[in-house]
Short mmCIF file of C-alpha atoms in Angstrom, two decimals:
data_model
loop_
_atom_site.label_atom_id
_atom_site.label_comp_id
_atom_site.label_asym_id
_atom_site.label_seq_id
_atom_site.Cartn_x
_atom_site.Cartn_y
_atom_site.Cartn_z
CA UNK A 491 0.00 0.00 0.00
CA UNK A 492 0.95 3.69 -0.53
CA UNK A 493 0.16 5.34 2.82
CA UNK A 494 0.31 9.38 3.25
CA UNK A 495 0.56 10.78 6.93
CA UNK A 496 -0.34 14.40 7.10
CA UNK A 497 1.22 15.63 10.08
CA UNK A 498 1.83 18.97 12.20
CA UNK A 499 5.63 18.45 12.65
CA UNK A 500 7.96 15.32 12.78
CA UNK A 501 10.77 13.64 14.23
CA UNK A 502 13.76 15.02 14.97
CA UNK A 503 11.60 17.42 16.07
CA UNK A 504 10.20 16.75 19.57
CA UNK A 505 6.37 15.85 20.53
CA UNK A 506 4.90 12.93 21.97
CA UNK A 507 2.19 12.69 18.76
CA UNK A 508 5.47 13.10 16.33
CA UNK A 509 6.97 10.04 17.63
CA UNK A 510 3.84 8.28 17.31
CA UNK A 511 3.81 9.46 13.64
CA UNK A 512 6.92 8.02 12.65
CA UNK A 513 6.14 5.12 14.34
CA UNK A 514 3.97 3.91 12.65
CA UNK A 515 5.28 5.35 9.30
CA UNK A 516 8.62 3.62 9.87
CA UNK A 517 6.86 0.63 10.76
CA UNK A 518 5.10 0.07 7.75
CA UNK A 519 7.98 1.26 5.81
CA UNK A 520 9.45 -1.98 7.39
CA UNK A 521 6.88 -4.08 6.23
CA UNK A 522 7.23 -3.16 2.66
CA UNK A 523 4.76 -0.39 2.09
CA UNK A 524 5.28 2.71 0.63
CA UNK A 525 5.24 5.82 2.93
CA UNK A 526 5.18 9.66 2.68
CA UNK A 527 5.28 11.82 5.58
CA UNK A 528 4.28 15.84 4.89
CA UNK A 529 4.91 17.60 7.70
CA UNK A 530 5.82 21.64 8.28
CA UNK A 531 9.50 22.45 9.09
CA UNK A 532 9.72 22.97 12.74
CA UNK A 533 12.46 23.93 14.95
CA UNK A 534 15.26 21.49 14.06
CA UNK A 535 15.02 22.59 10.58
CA UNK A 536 14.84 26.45 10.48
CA UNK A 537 17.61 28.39 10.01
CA UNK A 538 19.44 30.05 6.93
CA UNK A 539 21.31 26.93 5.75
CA UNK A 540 18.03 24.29 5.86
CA UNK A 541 16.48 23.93 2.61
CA UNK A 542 13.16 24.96 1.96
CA UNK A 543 11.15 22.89 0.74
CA UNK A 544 12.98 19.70 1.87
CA UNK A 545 12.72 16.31 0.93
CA UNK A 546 14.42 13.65 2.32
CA UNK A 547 14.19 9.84 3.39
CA UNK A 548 14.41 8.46 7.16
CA UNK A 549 14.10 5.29 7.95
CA UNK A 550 12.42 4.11 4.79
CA UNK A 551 9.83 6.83 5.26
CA UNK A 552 9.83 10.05 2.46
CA UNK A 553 9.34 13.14 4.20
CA UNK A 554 8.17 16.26 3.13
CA UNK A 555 8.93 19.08 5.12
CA UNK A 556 7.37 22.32 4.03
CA UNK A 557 8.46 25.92 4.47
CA UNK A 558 6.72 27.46 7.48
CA UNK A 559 6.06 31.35 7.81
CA UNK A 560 5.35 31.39 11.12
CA UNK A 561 3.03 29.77 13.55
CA UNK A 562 -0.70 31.31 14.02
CA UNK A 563 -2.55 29.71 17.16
CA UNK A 564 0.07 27.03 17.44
CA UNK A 565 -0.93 25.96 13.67
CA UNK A 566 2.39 26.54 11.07
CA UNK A 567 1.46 28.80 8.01
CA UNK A 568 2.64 26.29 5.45
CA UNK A 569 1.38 27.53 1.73
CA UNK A 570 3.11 24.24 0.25
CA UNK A 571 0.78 21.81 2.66
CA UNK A 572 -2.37 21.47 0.57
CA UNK A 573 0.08 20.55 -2.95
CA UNK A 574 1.86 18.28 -1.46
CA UNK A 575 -0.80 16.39 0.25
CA UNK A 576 -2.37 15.55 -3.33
CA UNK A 577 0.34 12.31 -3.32
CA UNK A 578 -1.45 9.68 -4.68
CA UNK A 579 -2.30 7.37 -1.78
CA UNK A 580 -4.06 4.28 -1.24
CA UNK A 581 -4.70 5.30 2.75
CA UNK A 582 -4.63 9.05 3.97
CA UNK A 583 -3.87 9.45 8.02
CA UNK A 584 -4.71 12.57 9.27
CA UNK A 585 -2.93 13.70 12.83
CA UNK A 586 -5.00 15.60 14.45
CA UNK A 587 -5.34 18.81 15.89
CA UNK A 588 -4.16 19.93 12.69
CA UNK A 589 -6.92 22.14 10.89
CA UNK A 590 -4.66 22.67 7.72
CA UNK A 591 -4.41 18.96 7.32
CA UNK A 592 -7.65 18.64 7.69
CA UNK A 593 -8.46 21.13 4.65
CA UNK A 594 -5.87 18.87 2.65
CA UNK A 595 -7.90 15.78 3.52
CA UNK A 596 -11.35 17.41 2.33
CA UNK A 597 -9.95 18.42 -0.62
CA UNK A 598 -8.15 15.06 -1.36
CA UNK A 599 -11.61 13.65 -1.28
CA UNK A 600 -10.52 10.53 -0.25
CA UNK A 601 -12.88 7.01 0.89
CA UNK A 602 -9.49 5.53 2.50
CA UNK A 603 -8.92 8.20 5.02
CA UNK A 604 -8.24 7.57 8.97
CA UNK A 605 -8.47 10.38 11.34
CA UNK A 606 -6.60 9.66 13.83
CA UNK A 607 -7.52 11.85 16.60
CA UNK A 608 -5.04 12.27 19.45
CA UNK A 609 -6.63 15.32 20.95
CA UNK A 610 -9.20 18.26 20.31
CA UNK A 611 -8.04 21.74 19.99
CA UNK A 612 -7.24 22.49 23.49
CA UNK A 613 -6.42 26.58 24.05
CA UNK A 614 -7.28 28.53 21.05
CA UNK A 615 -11.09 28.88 21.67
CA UNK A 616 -11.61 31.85 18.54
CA UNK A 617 -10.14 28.17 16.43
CA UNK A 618 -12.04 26.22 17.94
CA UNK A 619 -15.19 27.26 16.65
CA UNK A 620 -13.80 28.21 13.28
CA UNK A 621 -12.69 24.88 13.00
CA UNK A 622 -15.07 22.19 14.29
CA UNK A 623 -17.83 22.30 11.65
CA UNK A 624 -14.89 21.33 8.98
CA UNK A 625 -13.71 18.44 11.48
CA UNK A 626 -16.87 17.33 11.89
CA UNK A 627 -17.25 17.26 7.68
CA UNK A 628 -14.35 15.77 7.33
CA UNK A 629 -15.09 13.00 10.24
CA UNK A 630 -18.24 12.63 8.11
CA UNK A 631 -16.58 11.44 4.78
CA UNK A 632 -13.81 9.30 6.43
CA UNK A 633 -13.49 5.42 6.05
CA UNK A 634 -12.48 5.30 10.00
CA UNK A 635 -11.19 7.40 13.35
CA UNK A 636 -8.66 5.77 16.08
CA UNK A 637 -7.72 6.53 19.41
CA UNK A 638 -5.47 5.85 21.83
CA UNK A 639 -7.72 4.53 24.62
CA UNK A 640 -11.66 4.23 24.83
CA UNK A 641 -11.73 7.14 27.48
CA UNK A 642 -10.78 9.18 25.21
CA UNK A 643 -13.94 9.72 23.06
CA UNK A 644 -15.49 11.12 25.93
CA UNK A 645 -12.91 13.81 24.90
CA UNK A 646 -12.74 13.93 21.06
CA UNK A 647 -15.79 16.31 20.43
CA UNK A 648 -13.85 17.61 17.51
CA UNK A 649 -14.88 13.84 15.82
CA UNK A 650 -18.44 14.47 16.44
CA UNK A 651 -21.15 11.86 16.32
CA UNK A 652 -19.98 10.25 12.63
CA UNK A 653 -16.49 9.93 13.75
CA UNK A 654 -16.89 8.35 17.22
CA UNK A 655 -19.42 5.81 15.32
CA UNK A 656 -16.72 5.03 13.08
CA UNK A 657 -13.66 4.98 16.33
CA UNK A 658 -11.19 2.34 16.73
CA UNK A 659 -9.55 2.01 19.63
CA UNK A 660 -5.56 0.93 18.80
CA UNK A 661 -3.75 1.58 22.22
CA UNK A 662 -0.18 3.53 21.69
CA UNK A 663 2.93 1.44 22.17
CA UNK A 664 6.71 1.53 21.99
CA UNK A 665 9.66 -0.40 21.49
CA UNK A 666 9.63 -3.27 24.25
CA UNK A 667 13.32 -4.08 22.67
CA UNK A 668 14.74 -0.28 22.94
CA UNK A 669 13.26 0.85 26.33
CA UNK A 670 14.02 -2.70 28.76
CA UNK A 671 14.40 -2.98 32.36
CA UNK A 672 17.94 -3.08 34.21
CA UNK A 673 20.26 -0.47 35.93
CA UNK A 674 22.62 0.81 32.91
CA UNK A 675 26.35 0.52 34.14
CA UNK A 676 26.81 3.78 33.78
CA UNK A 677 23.69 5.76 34.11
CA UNK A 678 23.38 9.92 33.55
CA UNK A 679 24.10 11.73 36.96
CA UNK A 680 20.72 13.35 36.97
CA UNK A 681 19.22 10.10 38.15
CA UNK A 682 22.32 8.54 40.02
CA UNK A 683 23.34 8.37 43.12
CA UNK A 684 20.14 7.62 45.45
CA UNK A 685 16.40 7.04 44.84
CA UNK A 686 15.72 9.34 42.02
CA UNK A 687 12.11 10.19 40.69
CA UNK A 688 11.74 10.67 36.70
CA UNK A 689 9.54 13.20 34.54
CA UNK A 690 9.51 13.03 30.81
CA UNK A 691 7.56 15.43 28.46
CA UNK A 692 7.12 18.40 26.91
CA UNK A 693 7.29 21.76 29.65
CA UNK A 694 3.80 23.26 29.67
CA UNK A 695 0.93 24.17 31.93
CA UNK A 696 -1.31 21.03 32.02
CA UNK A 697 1.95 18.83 32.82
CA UNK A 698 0.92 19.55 36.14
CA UNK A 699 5.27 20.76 36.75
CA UNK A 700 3.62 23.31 39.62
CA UNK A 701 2.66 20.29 41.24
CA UNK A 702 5.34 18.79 41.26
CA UNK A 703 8.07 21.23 42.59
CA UNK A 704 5.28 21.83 45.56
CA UNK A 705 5.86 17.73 46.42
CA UNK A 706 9.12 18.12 46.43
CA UNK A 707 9.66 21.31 48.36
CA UNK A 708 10.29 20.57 52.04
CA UNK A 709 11.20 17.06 51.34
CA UNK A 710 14.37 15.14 50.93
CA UNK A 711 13.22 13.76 47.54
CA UNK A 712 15.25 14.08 44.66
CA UNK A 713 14.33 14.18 40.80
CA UNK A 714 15.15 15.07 37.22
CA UNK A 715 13.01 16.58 34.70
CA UNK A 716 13.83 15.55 30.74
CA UNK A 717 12.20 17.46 28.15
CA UNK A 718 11.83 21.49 27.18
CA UNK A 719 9.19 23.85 26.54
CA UNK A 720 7.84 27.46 27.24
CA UNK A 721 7.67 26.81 30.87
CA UNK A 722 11.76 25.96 31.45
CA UNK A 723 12.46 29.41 32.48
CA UNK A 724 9.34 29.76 34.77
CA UNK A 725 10.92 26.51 36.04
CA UNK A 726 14.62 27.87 36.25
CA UNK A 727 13.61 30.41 38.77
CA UNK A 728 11.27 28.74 41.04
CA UNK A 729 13.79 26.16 41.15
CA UNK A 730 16.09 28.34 42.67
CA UNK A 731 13.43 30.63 44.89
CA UNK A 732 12.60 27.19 46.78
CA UNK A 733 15.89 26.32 47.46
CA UNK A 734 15.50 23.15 45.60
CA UNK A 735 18.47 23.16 42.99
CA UNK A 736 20.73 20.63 45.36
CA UNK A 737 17.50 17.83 44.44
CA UNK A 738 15.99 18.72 41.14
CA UNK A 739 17.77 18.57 37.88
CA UNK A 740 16.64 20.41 34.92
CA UNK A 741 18.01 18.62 31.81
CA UNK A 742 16.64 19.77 28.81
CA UNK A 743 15.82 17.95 25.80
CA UNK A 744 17.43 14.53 25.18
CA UNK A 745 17.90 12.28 22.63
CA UNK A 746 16.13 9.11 21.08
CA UNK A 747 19.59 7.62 21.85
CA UNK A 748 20.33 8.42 25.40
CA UNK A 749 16.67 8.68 26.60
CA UNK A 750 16.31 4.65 27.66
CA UNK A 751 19.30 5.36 29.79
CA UNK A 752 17.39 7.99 31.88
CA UNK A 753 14.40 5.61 32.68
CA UNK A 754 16.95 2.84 33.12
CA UNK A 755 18.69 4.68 35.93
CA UNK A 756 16.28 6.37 37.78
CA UNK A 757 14.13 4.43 40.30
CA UNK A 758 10.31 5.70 39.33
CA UNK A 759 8.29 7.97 37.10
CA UNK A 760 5.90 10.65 37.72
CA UNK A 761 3.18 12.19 35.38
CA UNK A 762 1.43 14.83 37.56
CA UNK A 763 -0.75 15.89 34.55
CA UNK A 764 -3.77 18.02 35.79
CA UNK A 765 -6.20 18.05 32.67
CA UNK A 766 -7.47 15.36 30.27
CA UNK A 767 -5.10 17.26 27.86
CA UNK A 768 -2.82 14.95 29.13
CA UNK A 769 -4.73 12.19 26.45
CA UNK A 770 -2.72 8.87 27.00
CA UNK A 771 1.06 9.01 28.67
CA UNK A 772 3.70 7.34 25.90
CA UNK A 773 6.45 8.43 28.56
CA UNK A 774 4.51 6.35 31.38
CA UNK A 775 4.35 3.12 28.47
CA UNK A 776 7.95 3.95 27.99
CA UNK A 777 8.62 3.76 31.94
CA UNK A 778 7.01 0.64 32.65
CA UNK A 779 8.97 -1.10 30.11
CA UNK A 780 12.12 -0.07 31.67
CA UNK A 781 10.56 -1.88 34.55
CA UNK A 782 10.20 1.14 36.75
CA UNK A 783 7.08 1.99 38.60
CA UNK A 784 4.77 4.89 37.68
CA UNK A 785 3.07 8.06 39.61
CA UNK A 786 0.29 9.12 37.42
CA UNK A 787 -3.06 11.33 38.38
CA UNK A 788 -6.52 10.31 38.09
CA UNK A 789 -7.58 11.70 35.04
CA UNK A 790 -10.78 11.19 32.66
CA UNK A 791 -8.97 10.40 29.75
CA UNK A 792 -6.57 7.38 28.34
CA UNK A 793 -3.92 7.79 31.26
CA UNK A 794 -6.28 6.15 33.65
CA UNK A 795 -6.14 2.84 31.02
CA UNK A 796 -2.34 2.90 31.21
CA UNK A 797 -1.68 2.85 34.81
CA UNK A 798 -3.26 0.23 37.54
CA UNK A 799 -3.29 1.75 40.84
CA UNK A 800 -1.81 -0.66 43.51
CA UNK A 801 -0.65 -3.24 40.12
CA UNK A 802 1.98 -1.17 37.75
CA UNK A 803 2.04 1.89 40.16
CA UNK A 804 0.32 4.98 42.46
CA UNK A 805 -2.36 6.94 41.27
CA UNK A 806 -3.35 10.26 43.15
CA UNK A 807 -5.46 13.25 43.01
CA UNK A 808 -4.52 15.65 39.75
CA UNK A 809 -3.59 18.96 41.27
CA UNK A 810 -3.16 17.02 44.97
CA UNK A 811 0.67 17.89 45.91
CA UNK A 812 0.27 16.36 49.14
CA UNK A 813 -0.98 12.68 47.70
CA UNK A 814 2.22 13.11 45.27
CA UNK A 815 4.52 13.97 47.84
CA UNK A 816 3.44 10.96 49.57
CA UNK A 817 3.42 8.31 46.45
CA UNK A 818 6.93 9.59 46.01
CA UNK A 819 8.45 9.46 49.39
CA UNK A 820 6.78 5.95 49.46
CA UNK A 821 8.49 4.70 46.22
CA UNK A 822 11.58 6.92 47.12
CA UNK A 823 11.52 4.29 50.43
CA UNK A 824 10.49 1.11 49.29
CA UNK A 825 12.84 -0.85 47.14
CA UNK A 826 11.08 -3.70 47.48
CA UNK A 827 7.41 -2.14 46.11
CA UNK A 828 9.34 -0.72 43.47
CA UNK A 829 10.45 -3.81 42.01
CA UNK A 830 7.00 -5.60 42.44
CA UNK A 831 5.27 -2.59 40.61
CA UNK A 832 7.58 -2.38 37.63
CA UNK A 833 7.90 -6.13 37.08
CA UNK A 834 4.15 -5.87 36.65
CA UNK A 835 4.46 -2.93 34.32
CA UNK A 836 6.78 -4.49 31.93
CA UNK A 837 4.53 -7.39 31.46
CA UNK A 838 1.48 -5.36 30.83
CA UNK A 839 3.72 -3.95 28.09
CA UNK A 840 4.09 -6.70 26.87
CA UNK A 841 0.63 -7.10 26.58
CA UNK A 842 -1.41 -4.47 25.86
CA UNK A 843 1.34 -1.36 24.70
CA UNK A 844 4.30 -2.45 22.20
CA UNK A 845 4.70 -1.16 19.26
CA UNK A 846 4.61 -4.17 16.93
CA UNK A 847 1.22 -4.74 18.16
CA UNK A 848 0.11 -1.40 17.87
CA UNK A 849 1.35 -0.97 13.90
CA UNK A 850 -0.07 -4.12 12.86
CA UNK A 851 -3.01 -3.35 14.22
CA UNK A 852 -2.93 -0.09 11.86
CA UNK A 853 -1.82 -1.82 9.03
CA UNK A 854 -5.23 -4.53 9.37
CA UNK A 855 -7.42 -1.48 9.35
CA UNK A 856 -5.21 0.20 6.16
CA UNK A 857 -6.16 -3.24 4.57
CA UNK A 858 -9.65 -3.20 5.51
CA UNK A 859 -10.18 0.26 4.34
CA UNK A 860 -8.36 -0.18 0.86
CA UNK A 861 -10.76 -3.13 0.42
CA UNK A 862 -13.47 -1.97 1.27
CA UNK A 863 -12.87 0.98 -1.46
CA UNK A 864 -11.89 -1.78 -3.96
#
């Protein structure tokens, strides 16, 4: 099959949805299919010496990365999107929230198309009515929607009534052979050196990062924060206003490469996540199959299907920094628990969240689809 993913961004350029992408582009690549990426240029690729357009291969997987002229609502102005997304496809994924792929898709006209919805527009509430008749049209004329977990049509309004009647639920997974459990010999000093607890993801509000730095303050804990985002600097300095630079470690933005080593060596994981933005968790999936155990919050949407309070790890309260503080001392102090909770993590992994399982599944409903049309 010829399969076109229409995309916001993609790797290396960071995002929890852009790793999902390729994914399951480089999967089916794998598998013998043919598979176009167009994406916008994002931050890894701006700059006076990147070419613009630019066209390259990785992995298997031809990627199209488009000039952007700036970003409007968090969407990139990309002109060149709606050309290139006329590639003559078999099966049409569309990321969303992405309104300007969603134009593309309308106009490609399309029976084989799959929305796959990983979260409504979330901020931008002058967009958000602009744009939800035209998701619901183009939910109307597509072959089939997926989501990550079932919870989360309870918060995909953007699908409306055709495209939930049309959902698939394909649970996110990763690779069980890259992330594995075991201390690494030499693991990175941010999580060395005593009971260390891990966060993973982007650097914005609904991470629930307030939270976090409130559990910590006052305590002995210790923990290191990977990723980067608008809130780093707000971070930087209430870091250092609570005193708490000796036991948190701000480490920016690492690579696929080094990033199993981080789960590796620390001892547990924490998601504080305060809204249902917070759709699914691939950093939690990621944890467990390192074997570590998981802090996550008790939210309405996919994260509560990922985590088993009591089984693979501690759930609390979102927004409670006293029932985090306490799930973290209590993992920070209990080697034993630890080891019970991940082993169980790593075998649900195995059996619900890898990423084989999760691109087959993809490439059945591709095959479905294109017969279907046939």
């Amino acid at each position: 099959m010829r399969i076109l993913h229409l995309s916001k961004f993609y790797p290396p350029d960071p995002g929890g949805l852009e790793h999902i992408v390729a994914s399951l582009a480089e999967g089916a690549a794998e598998r013998g299919h043919e598979v176009r990426v167009v994406c916008a240029q994002g931050s890894s690729w701006r700059g006076s010496d990147a070419p613009s357009p630019s066209f390259s291969e990785r992995r298997g997987v031809a990627v199209a990365r488009l000039r952007t002229h700036g970003v409007v609502w968090s969407q990139p102005v990309t002109p060149g999107y709606l050309r290139a997304a006329r590639w003559p496809a078999d099966v049409v994924y569309l990321h969303r929230p992405h309104p300007l792929a969603d134009l593309a898709a309308l106009l490609i006209r399309t029976k084989a198309l799959v929305i796959f919805h990983h979260s409504d527009i979330q901020r931008q509430r002058s967009l958000r009515m602009v744009y939800r008749p035209l998701a619901h049209l183009v939910a109307r004329r597509a072959g089939a929607a997926v989501v990550g977990a079932q919870a989360n049509l309870s918060h995909a309004d953007d699908l409306g009534a055709h495209g939930r009647a049309k959902a698939h639920v394909i649970p996110f997974g990763v690779d069980e052979t890259r992330f594995v459990p075991g201390k690494p010999p030499d693991p990175p000093q941010a999580v060395a050196g005593g009971p260390t607890g891990l966060f993973v993801g982007r650097l914005v509000s609904y991470k629930g990062l307030d939270v976090l730095l409130e559990a910590v303050s006052g305590t002995q804990l210790r923990l290191a924060i990977v990723g980067d985002g608008p809130l780093r600097p707000k971070l930087d300095s209430e870091i250092e206003q609570r005193g708490l630079g000796g036991q948190i470690t701000l480490v920016g933005e690492v690579s696929e490469q080094d990033l199993p080593a981080y789960y590796r060596g620390a001892d547990y994981f924490v998601l504080p996540s305060t809204t249902p933005a917070e759709m699914f968790g691939v950093a939690m999936v990621e944890a467990m199959a390192c074997g570590k155990p998981v802090i996550s919050t008790a939210l309405s949407s996919g994260v509560r299907e990922v985590n088993v309070d009591g089984v693979t790890g501690l759930v609390v309260l979102p927004g409670d920094h006293d029932g985090l503080r306490t799930a973290m001392a209590r993992l920070a102090g209990d080697g034993d628990l630890r080891s019970r909770l991940g082993s169980a993590g790593r075998r649900r992994v195995e059996d619900r969240f890898t990423l084989r399982g999760m691109v087959v599944a993809h490439l059945e409903l591709c095959a479905e689809l294109t017969t279907c049309r046939d």
